[in-house]
Coordinates of C-alpha atoms and ligand atoms in Angstrom, one line a residue:
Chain A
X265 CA 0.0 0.0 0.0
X266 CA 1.2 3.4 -0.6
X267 CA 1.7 6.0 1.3
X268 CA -0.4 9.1 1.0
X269 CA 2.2 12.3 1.1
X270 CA 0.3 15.1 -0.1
X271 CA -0.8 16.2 2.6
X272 CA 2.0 16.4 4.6
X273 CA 3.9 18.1 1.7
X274 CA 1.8 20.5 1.9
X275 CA 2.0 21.2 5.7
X276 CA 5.8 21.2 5.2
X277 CA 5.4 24.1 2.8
X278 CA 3.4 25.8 5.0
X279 CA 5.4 25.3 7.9
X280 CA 8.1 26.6 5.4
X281 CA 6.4 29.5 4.5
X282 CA 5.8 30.8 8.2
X283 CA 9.4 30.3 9.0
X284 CA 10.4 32.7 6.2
X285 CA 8.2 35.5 6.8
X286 CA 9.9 36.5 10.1
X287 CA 13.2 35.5 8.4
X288 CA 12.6 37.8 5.6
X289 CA 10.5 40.3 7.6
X290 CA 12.9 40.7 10.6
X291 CA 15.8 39.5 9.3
X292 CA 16.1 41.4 5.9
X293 CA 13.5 44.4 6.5
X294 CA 14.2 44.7 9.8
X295 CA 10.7 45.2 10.8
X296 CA 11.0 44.6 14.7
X297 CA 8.0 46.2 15.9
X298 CA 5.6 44.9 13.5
X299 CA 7.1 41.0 14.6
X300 CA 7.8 41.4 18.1
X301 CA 4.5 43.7 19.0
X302 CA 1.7 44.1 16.7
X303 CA 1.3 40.4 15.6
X304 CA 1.5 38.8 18.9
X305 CA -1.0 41.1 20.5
X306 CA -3.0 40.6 16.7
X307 CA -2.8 36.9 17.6
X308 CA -3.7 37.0 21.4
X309 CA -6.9 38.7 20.3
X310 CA -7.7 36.0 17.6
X311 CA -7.0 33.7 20.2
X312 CA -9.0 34.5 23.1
X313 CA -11.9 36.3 20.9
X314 CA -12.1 33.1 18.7
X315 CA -12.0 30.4 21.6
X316 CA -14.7 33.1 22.8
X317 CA -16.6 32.6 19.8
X318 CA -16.7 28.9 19.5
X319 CA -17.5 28.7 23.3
X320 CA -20.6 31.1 22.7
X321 CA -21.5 29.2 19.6
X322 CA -21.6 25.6 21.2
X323 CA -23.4 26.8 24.4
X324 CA -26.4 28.6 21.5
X325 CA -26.9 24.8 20.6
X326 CA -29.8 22.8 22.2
X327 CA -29.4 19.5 23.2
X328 CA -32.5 17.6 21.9
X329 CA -31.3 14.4 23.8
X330 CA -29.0 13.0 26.6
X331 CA -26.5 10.8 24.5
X332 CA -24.1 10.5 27.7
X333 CA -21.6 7.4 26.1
X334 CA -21.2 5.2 29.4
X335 CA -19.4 1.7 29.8
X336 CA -20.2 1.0 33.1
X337 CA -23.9 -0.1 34.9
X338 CA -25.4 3.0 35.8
X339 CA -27.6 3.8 39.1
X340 CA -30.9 2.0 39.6
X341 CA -31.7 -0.3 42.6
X342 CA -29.3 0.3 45.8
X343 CA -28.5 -3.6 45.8
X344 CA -27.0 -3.1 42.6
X345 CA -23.2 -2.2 42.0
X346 CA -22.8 0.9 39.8
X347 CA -19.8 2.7 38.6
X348 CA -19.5 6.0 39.1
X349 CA -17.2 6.8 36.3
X350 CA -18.4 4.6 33.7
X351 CA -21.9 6.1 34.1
X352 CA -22.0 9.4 36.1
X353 CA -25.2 9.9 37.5
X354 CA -24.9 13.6 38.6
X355 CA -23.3 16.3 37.9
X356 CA -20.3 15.6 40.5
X357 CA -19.6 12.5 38.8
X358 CA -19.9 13.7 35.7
X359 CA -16.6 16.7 36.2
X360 CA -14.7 13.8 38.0
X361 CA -14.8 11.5 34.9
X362 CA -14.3 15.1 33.4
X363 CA -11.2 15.6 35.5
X364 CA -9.7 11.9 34.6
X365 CA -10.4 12.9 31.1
X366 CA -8.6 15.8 30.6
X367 CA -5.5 15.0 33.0
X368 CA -5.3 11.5 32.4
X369 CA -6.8 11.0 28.8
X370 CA -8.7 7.9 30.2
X371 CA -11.2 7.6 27.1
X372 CA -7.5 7.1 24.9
X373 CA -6.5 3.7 27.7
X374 CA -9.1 2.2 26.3
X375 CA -8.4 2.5 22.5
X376 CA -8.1 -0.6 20.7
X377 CA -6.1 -2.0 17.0
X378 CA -7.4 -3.5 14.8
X379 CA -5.4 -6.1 12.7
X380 CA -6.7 -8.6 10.1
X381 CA -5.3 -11.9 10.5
X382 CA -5.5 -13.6 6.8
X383 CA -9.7 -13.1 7.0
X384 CA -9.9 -12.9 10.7
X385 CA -10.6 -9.3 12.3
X386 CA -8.4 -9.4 15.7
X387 CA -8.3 -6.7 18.3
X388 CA -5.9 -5.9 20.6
X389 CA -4.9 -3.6 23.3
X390 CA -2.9 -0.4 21.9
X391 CA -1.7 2.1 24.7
X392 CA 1.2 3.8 22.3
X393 CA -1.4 6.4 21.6
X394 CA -2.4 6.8 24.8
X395 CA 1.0 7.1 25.9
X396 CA 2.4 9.5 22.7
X397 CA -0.4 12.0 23.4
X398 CA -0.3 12.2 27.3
X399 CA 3.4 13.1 26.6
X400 CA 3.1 15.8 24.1
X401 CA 0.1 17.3 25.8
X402 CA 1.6 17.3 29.4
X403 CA 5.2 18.4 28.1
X404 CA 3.2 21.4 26.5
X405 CA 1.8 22.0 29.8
X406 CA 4.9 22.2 31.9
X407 CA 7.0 24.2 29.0
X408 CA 4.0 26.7 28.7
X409 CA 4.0 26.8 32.7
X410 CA 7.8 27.3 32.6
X411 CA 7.9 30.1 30.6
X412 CA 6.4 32.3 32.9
X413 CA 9.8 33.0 34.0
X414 CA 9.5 35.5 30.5
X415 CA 6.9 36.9 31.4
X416 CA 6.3 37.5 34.9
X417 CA 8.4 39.3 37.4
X418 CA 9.3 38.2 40.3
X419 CA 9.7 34.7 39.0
X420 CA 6.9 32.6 41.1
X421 CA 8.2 30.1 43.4
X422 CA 6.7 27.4 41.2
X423 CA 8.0 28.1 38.3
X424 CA 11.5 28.0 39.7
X425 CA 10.3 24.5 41.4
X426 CA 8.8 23.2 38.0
X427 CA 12.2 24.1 36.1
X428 CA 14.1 22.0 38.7
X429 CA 12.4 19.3 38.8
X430 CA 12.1 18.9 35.0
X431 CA 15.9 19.3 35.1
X432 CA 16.5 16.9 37.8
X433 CA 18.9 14.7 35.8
X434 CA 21.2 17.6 35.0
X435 CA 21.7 15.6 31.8
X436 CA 24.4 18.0 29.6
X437 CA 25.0 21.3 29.6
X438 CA 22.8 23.7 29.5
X439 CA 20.5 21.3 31.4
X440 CA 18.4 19.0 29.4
X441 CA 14.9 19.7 30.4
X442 CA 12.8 16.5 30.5
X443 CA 10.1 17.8 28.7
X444 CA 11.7 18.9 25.8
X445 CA 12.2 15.4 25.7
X446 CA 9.4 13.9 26.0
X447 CA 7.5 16.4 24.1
X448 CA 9.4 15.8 21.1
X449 CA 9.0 11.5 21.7
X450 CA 5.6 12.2 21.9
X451 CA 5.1 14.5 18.6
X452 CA 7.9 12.3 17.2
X453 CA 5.8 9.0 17.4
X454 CA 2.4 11.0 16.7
X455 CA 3.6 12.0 13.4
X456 CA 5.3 9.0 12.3
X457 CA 1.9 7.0 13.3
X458 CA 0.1 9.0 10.7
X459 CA 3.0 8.5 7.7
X460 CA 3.6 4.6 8.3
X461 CA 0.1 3.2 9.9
X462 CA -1.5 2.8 6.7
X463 CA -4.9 3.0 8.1
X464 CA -4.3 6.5 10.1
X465 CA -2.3 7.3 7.1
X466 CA -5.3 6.6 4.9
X467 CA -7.4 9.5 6.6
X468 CA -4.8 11.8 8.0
X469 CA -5.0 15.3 6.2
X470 CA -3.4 18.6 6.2
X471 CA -5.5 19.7 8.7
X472 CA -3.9 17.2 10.4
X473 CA -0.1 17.1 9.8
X474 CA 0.1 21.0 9.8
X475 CA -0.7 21.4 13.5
X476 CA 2.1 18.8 14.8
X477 CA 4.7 19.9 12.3
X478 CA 3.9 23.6 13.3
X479 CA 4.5 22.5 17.4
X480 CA 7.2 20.5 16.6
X481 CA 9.0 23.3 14.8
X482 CA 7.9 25.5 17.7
X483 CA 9.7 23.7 20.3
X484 CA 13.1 22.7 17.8
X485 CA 13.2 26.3 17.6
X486 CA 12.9 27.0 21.5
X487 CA 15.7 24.2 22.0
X488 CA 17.8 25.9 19.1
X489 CA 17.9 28.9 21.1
X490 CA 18.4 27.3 24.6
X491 CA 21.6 24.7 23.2
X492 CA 22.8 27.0 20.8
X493 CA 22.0 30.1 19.3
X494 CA 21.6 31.9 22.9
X495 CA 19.9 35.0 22.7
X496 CA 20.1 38.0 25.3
X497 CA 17.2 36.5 27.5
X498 CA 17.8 39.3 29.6
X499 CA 16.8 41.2 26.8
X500 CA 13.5 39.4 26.0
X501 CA 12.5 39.2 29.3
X502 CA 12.4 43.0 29.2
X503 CA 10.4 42.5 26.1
X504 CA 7.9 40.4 27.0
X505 CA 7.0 41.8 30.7
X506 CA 6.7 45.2 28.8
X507 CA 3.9 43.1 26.2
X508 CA 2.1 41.7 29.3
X509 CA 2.2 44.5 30.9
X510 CA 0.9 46.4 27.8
X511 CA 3.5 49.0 27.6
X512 CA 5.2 47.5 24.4
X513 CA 9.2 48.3 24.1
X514 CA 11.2 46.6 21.7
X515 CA 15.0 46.5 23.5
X516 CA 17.8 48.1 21.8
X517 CA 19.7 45.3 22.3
X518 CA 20.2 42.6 19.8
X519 CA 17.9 39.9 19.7
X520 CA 18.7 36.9 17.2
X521 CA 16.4 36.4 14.6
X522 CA 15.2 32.8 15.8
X523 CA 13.9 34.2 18.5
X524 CA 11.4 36.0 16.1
X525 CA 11.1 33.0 14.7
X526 CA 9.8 31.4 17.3
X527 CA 7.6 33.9 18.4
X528 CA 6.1 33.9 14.5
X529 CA 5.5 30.3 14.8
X530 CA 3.7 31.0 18.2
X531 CA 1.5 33.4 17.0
X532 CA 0.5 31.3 14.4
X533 CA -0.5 29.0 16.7
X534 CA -2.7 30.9 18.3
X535 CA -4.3 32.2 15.5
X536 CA -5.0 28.7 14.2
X537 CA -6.1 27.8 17.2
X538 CA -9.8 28.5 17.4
X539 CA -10.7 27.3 14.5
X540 CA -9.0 24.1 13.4
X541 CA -9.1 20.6 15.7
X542 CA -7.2 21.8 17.8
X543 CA -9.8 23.8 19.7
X544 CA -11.2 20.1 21.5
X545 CA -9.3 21.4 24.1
X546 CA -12.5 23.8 25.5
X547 CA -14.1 21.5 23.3
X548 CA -14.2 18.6 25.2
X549 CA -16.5 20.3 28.1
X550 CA -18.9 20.6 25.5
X551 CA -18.9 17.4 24.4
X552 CA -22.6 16.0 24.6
X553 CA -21.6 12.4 25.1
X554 CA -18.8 13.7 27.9
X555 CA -20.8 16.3 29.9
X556 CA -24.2 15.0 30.5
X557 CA -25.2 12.9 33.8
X558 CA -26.7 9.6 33.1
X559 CA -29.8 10.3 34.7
X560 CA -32.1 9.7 31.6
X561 CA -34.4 7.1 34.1
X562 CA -34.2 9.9 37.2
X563 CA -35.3 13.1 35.3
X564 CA -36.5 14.2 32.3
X565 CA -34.9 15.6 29.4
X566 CA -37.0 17.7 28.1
X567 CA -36.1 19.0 24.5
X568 CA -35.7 22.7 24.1
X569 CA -36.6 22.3 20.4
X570 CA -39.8 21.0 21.7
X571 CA -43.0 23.3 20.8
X572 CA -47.1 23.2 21.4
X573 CA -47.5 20.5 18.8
X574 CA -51.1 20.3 17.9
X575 CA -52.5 17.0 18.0
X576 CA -55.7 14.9 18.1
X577 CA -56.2 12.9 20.7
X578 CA -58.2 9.5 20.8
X579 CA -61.4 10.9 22.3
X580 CA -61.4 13.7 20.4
X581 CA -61.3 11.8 17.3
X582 CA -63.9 9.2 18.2
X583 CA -66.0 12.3 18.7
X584 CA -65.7 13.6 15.2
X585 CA -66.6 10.4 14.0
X586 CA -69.0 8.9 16.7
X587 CA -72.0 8.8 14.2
X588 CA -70.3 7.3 11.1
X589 CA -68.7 4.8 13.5
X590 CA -72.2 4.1 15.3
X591 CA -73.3 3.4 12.2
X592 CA -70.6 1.1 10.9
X593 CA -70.9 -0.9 14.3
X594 CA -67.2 0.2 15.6
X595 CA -67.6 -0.2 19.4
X596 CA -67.5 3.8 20.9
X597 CA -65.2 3.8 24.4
X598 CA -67.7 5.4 26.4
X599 CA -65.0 6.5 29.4
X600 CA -63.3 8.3 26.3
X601 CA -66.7 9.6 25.8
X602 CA -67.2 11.1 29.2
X603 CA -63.3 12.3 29.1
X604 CA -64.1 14.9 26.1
X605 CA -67.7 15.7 27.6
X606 CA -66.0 16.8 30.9
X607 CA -62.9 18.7 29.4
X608 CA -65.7 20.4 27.3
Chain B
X784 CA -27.5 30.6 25.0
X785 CA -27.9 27.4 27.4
X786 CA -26.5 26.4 30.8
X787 CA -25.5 29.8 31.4
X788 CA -24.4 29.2 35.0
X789 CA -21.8 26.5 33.7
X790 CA -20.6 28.4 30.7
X791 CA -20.2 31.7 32.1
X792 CA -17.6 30.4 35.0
X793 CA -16.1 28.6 32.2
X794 CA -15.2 31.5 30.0
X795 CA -14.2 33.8 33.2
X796 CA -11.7 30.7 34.4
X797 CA -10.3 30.3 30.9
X798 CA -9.3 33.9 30.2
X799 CA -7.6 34.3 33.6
X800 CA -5.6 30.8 32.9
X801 CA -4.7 32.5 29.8
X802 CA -3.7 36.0 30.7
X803 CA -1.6 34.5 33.6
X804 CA 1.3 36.4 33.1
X805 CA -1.0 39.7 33.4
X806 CA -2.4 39.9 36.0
X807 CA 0.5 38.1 38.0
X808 CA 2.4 41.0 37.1
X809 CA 0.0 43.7 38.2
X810 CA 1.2 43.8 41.7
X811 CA 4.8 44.0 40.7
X812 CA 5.0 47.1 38.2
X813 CA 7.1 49.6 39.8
X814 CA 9.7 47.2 41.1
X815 CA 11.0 46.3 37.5
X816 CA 14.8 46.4 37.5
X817 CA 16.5 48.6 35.0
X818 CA 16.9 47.7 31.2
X819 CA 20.4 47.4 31.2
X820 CA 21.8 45.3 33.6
X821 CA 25.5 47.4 33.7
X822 CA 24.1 50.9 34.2
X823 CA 24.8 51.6 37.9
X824 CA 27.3 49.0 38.1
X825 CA 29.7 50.5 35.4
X826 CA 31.6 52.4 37.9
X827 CA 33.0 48.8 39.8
X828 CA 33.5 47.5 36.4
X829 CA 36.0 50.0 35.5
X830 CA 38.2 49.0 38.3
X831 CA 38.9 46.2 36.1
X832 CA 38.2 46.7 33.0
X833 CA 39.3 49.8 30.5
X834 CA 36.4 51.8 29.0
X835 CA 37.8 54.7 26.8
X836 CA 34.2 56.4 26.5
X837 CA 34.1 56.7 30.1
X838 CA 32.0 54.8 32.6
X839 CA 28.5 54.6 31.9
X840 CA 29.5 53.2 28.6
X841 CA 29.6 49.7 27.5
X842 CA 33.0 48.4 29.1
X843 CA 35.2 47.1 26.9
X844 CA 36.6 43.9 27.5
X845 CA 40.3 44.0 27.6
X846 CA 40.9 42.1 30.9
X847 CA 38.6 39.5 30.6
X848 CA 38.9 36.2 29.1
X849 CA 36.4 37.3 26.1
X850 CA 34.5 40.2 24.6
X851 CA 31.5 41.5 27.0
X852 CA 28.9 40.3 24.1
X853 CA 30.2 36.5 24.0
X854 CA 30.8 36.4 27.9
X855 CA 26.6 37.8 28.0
X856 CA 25.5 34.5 26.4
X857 CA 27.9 32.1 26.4
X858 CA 29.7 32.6 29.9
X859 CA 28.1 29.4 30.9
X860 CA 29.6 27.4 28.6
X861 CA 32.8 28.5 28.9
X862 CA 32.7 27.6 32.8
X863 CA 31.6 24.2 31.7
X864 CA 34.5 24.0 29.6
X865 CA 36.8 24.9 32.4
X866 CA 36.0 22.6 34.4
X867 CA 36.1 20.0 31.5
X868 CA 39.3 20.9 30.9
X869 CA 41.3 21.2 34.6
X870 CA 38.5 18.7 36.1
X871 CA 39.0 15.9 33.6
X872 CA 41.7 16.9 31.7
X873 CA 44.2 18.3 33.6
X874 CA 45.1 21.6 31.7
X875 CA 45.6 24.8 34.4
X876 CA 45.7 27.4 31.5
X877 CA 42.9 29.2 29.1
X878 CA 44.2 31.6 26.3
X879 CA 42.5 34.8 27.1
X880 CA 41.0 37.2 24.2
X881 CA 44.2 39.3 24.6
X882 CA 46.6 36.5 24.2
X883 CA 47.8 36.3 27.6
X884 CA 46.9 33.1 29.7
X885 CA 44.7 32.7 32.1
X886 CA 44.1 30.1 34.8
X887 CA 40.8 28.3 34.8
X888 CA 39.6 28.7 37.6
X889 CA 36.2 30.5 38.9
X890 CA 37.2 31.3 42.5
X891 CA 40.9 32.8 41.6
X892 CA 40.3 34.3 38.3
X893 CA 36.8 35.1 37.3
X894 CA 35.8 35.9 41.1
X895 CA 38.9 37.8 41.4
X896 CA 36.7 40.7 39.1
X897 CA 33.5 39.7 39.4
X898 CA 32.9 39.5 43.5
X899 CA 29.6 40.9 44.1
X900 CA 27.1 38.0 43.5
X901 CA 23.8 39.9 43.9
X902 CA 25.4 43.0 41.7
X903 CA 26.7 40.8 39.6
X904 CA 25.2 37.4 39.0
X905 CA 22.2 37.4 40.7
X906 CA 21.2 40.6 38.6
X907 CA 20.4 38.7 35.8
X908 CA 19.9 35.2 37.1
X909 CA 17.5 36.6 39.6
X910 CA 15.1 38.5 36.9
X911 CA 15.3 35.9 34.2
X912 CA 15.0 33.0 36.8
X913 CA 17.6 31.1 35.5
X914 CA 19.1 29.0 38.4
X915 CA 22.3 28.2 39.0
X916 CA 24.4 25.8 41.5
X917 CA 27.8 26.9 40.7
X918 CA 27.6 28.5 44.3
X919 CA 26.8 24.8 46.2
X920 CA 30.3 24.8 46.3
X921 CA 32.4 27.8 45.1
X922 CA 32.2 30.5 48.0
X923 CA 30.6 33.1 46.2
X924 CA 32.7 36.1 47.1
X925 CA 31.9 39.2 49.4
X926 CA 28.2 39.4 49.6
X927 CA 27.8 35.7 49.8
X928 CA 24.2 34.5 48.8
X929 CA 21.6 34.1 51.4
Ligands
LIG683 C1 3.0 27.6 22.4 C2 3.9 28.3 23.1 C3 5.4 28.0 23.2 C4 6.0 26.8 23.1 C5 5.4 25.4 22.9 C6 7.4 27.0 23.3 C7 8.4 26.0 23.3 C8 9.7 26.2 23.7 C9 10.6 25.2 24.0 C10 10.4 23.7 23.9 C11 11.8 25.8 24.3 C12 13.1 25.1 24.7 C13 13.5 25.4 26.1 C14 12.5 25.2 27.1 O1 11.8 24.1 27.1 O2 12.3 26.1 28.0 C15 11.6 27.2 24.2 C16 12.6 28.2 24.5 C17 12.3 29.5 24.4 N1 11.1 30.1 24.2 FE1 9.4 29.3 23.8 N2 7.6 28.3 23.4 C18 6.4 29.0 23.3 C19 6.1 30.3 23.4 C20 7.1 31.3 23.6 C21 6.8 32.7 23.7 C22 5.5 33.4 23.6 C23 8.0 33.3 23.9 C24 8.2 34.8 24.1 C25 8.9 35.4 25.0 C26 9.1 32.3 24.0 C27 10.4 32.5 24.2 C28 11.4 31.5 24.3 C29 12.8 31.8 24.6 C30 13.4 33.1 24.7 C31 13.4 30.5 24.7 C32 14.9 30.3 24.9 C33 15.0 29.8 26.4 C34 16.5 29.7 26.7 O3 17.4 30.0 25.9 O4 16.7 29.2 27.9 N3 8.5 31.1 23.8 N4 10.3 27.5 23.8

C-alpha cells in the first residue's frame, strides 16, 4: 500500500512559509515592531476572541437528547453495584470523569487496533497512543507553565520548582529539560503514526499534519535557542514583561532572529487555534456524550426544540366520527366519551 | 444561550488561565529592574576593565577572558568548559582574548573581578529565573548569597 504524502507536503510548505516570513521580515526588512508587538498582540486577540466565539456558539446549541456514552452499569436499585465513572449519575460524577479525562486522557486507555489476520478481524490492546499523546500534551503544559519565567516578574516560586524538577537529571549542559524530551517523543511518534500506519495514514490530512509539524517546529526552535543560538534573555525578558504589561518596548539590544522566529510560529498557533481541531481542548467540556449525567431514568430531558404540537387525541377523534362509526358498528369507548364531555 | 451558570464560569476561568502572566504582574510594576543590567554598576567595572568612553559606557573587555557580548551569552559554557578541561583533563591554563593566559579557575580568576554576587550574577539570574548551582560549592565572594 502506498503511502499518502500530499498532505503532509503541503503542511511542510506551510510550515516553510511561516518560518520565512519573520526570516525575511525581521531579518532582511528589519521590521522589529511589526514582529515582536503588533502580531503577537493581533494573535492574542484572535486567540481569546475566537475560543470566545466557538465557546458562545456551542453553548447557543440545544441538546435535543441525553447521548451520555457510558461503559459501566449505571444507578438504579441500591443492591445493585454501579460505577460512578463509567456512568455518572450527577453532575459531580460527571466533572470527575471530566477531570480523569482531561488529565489522564482515560477515554484514549481504552483505544483498541485492529489487525486482520489472513480473513480474521483481531483486536488488541494499543496504549502507544495513549502514551504519545499524554506526553506531548503534558510536556506542552509544563513548557507553557515554565515560561512564565519571560513573562512575569518576580519569578513565582513554582515556576523555579517546576524548572528543577524537570531538570532533575542535569543531563548535559545547558540542562536538558525532560520535557523537551518527552514532548518531542511524543510528537515524534504521533507524526510517524500517521505517515507509516496505513490505516491513520489513509485518513490523515493537512489539517492534520500541519498542526504537529507547526509545534514540533515551535519547540526545535525554542531548544535551538536554549543549546545553541543563545539570545540576550535578559533582553527578551524585558520585552515580553513590557507586552504583558501592555506597555510595548522593543530592547535596543540585539535579539537573534530565531527568537522571532519562534515567536512567528507562536503566534501562528494561536491564530490557528480557534478554528481548526485543535480547539477540542475547551471543546471537550462541551462534548454531549462527555458532559451530561446519566440520569435519563431519574429526570426528564426535556427538548428545548420541543414546541405546542397540535394534535388529536383518541377521544377527540372518536368524537368527530362517533356517528359514522355508530353506524358502521365500531364499538364507541364510552369512558373516552365522558373524558371529552368533561374537558368540554 | 444554554446552561448559562456553567458556561459563564467557564469562559471567566479560561481567560484568567490565559492572561496568567497579566495579571501576575500587576502587583509588581514599579519594582521592574532597570533595562540594562551594567548601568549603575559601570563604575566597579571600571576598576577592572578599561572603558575609553568613560563609565557609563559599555565596558570594553580587555581584561577579561572574552568580549562582554560573547561572555553575555555564552559565559556558561565557557565555565563548563573549564571545568572540562582542569576537572578531567588536567590543563591549568585558558588563552585569554588578549593573548595572555589565564588560569581556569572561577574562584581565583573570574571571582577575582567579578565579586559581588547579587550585583553581579544574581542581577540577571535573579530577573530571568535562570538557576544556577555553581555557588553549592564555590564560595561566592563578598556578599555571599543568602
Ligand atoms: C506555544 C507556546 C510555546 C512553546 C510550545 C514553546 C516552546 C519552547 C521550547 C520547547 C523551548 C526550549 C527550552 C524550554 O523548554 O524552555 C523554548 C525556548 C524559548 N522560548 Fe518558547 N515556546 C512557546 C512560546 C514562547 C513565547 C510566547 C516566547 C516569548 C517570550 C518564547 C520565548 C522563548 C525563549 C526566549 C526561549 C529560549 C530559552 C532559553 O534559551 O533558555 N516562547 N520554547
Amino acid at each position: 500500500m502506498s503511502v499518502r504524502l500530499n498532505d503532509f507536503l503541503f503542511s511542510i510548505l506551510l510550515i516553510a512559509v511561516l518560518i520565512v516570513i519573520p526570516l525575511l521580515g525581521v531579518g532582511v526588512l528589519g521590521l522589529k515592531y511589526f514582529f515582536g508587538v503588533i502580531i503577537p498582540y493581533l494573535a492574542l486577540a484572535v486567540f481569546i476572541g475566537g475560543l470566545i466565539y466557538r465557546i458562545v456558539d456551542w453553548a447557543r446549541s440545544p441538546q435535543p437528547f441525553k447521548i451520555t456514552t457510558t461503559s459501566g452499569q449505571q444507578k438504579s436499585l441500591p443492591w445493585i453495584k454501579r460505577s460512578r465513572l463509567e456512568s455518572p449519575a450527577n453532575n459531580l460524577e460527571v466533572a470527575l470523569r471530566m477531570f480523569f479525562e482531561v488529565f489522564f486522557f482515560r477515554s484514549l486507555f481504552r483505544n483498541l487496533r485492529a489487525d486482520l489476520e489472513g480473513k480474521r478481524l483481531l483486536y488488541g490492546s494499543a496504549k502507544w497512543l495513549w502514551l504519545g499523546a499524554l506526553l506531548f500534551h503534558l510536556g506542552f503544559l509544563i513548557i507553557i507553565l515554565r515560561h512564565l519565567r519571560f513573562f512575569v516578574f518576580p519569578v513565582p516560586e513554582f515556576v523555579n520548582i517546576l524548572e528543577k524538577i524537570d531538570g532533575f537529571f542535569q543531563i548535559g549542559f545547558p540542562t536538558l529539560y525532560l520535557s523537551d524530551l518527552l514532548i518531542l517523543l511524543g510528537l515524534a511518534f504521533l507524526l510517524l503514526r500517521r505517515l507509516f500506519d496505513a490505516k491513520i495514514n489513509y485518513i490523515s490530512y493537512a489539517s492534520d499534519y500541519f498542526p504537529l509539524l507547526l509545534i514540533i517546529s515551535i519547540v526545535v526552535t525554542g531548544i535551538l535557542m536554549r543549546v545553541a543560538i543563545k539570545p540576550d534573555i535578559f533582553a527578551i525578558k524585558h520585552y515580553a514583561i513590557s507586552l504583558a504589561t501592555f506597555r510595548p518596548v522593543i530592547p535596543e539590544a540585539p535579539i537573534s532572529v530565531l527568537f522571532y522566529v519562534h515567536l512567528f510560529l507562536v503566534s501562528s498557533l494561536a491564530v490557528y487555534f480557534p478554528f481548526s481541531k485543535l480547539v477540542h481542548m475547551v471543546g471537550i467540556f462541551f462534548s454531549p456524550t462527555r458532559n451530561l449525567p446519566n440520569d435519563n431514568r431519574m429526570k426528564r430531558h426535556v427538548n428545548p426544540w420541543d414546541y405546542p404540537v397540535k394534535y388529536t387525541t383518541y377521544s377527540e377523534w372518536q368524537e368527530k366520527f362517533r356517528d359514522v362509526m355508530e353506524e358502521a358498528g365500531i364499538p364507541i369507548d364510552e369512558e373516552w366519551g365522558k373524558e371529552i364531555q368533561k374537558q368540554a | 444561550m444554554y446552561n448559562l451558570d456553567k458556561v459563564i464560569p467557564g469562559i471567566i476561568i479560561l481567560i484568567l488561565f490565559l492572561t496568567t502572566p497579566i495579571w501576575l504582574n500587576l502587583a509588581n510594576l514599579k519594582a521592574l529592574p532597570p533595562k540594562d543590567p551594567h548601568i549603575g554598576q559601570a563604575r566597579m567595572c571600571t576598576t577592572c576593565h578599561v572603558s575609553e568612553k568613560g563609565p557609563d559606557e559599555a565596558v570594553t573587555s580587555e581584561k577579561c577572558v572574552a568580549d562582554t557580548q560573547y561572555m553575555r551569552g555564552y559565559h556558561m559554557k565557557l565555565l563548563d568548559e573549564w571545568r572540562e578541561k582542569k576537572i578531567r583533563k588536567g590543563e591549568v591554563y585558558y588563552k585569554g582574548l588578549d593573548g595572555k593566559s589565564y588560569v581556569m579557575s572561577l574562584q581565583r580568576t573570574c571571582l577575582k573581578c567579578h565579586s559581588d554576587y547579587l550585583n553581579f550574577c544574581d542581577r540577571c539570574h535573579k530577573f530571568t529565573g535562570v538557576q544556577l548551582d555553581c555557588f553549592n560549592c564555590h564560595i561566592a565572594g563578598k556578599e555571599e548569597k543568602k
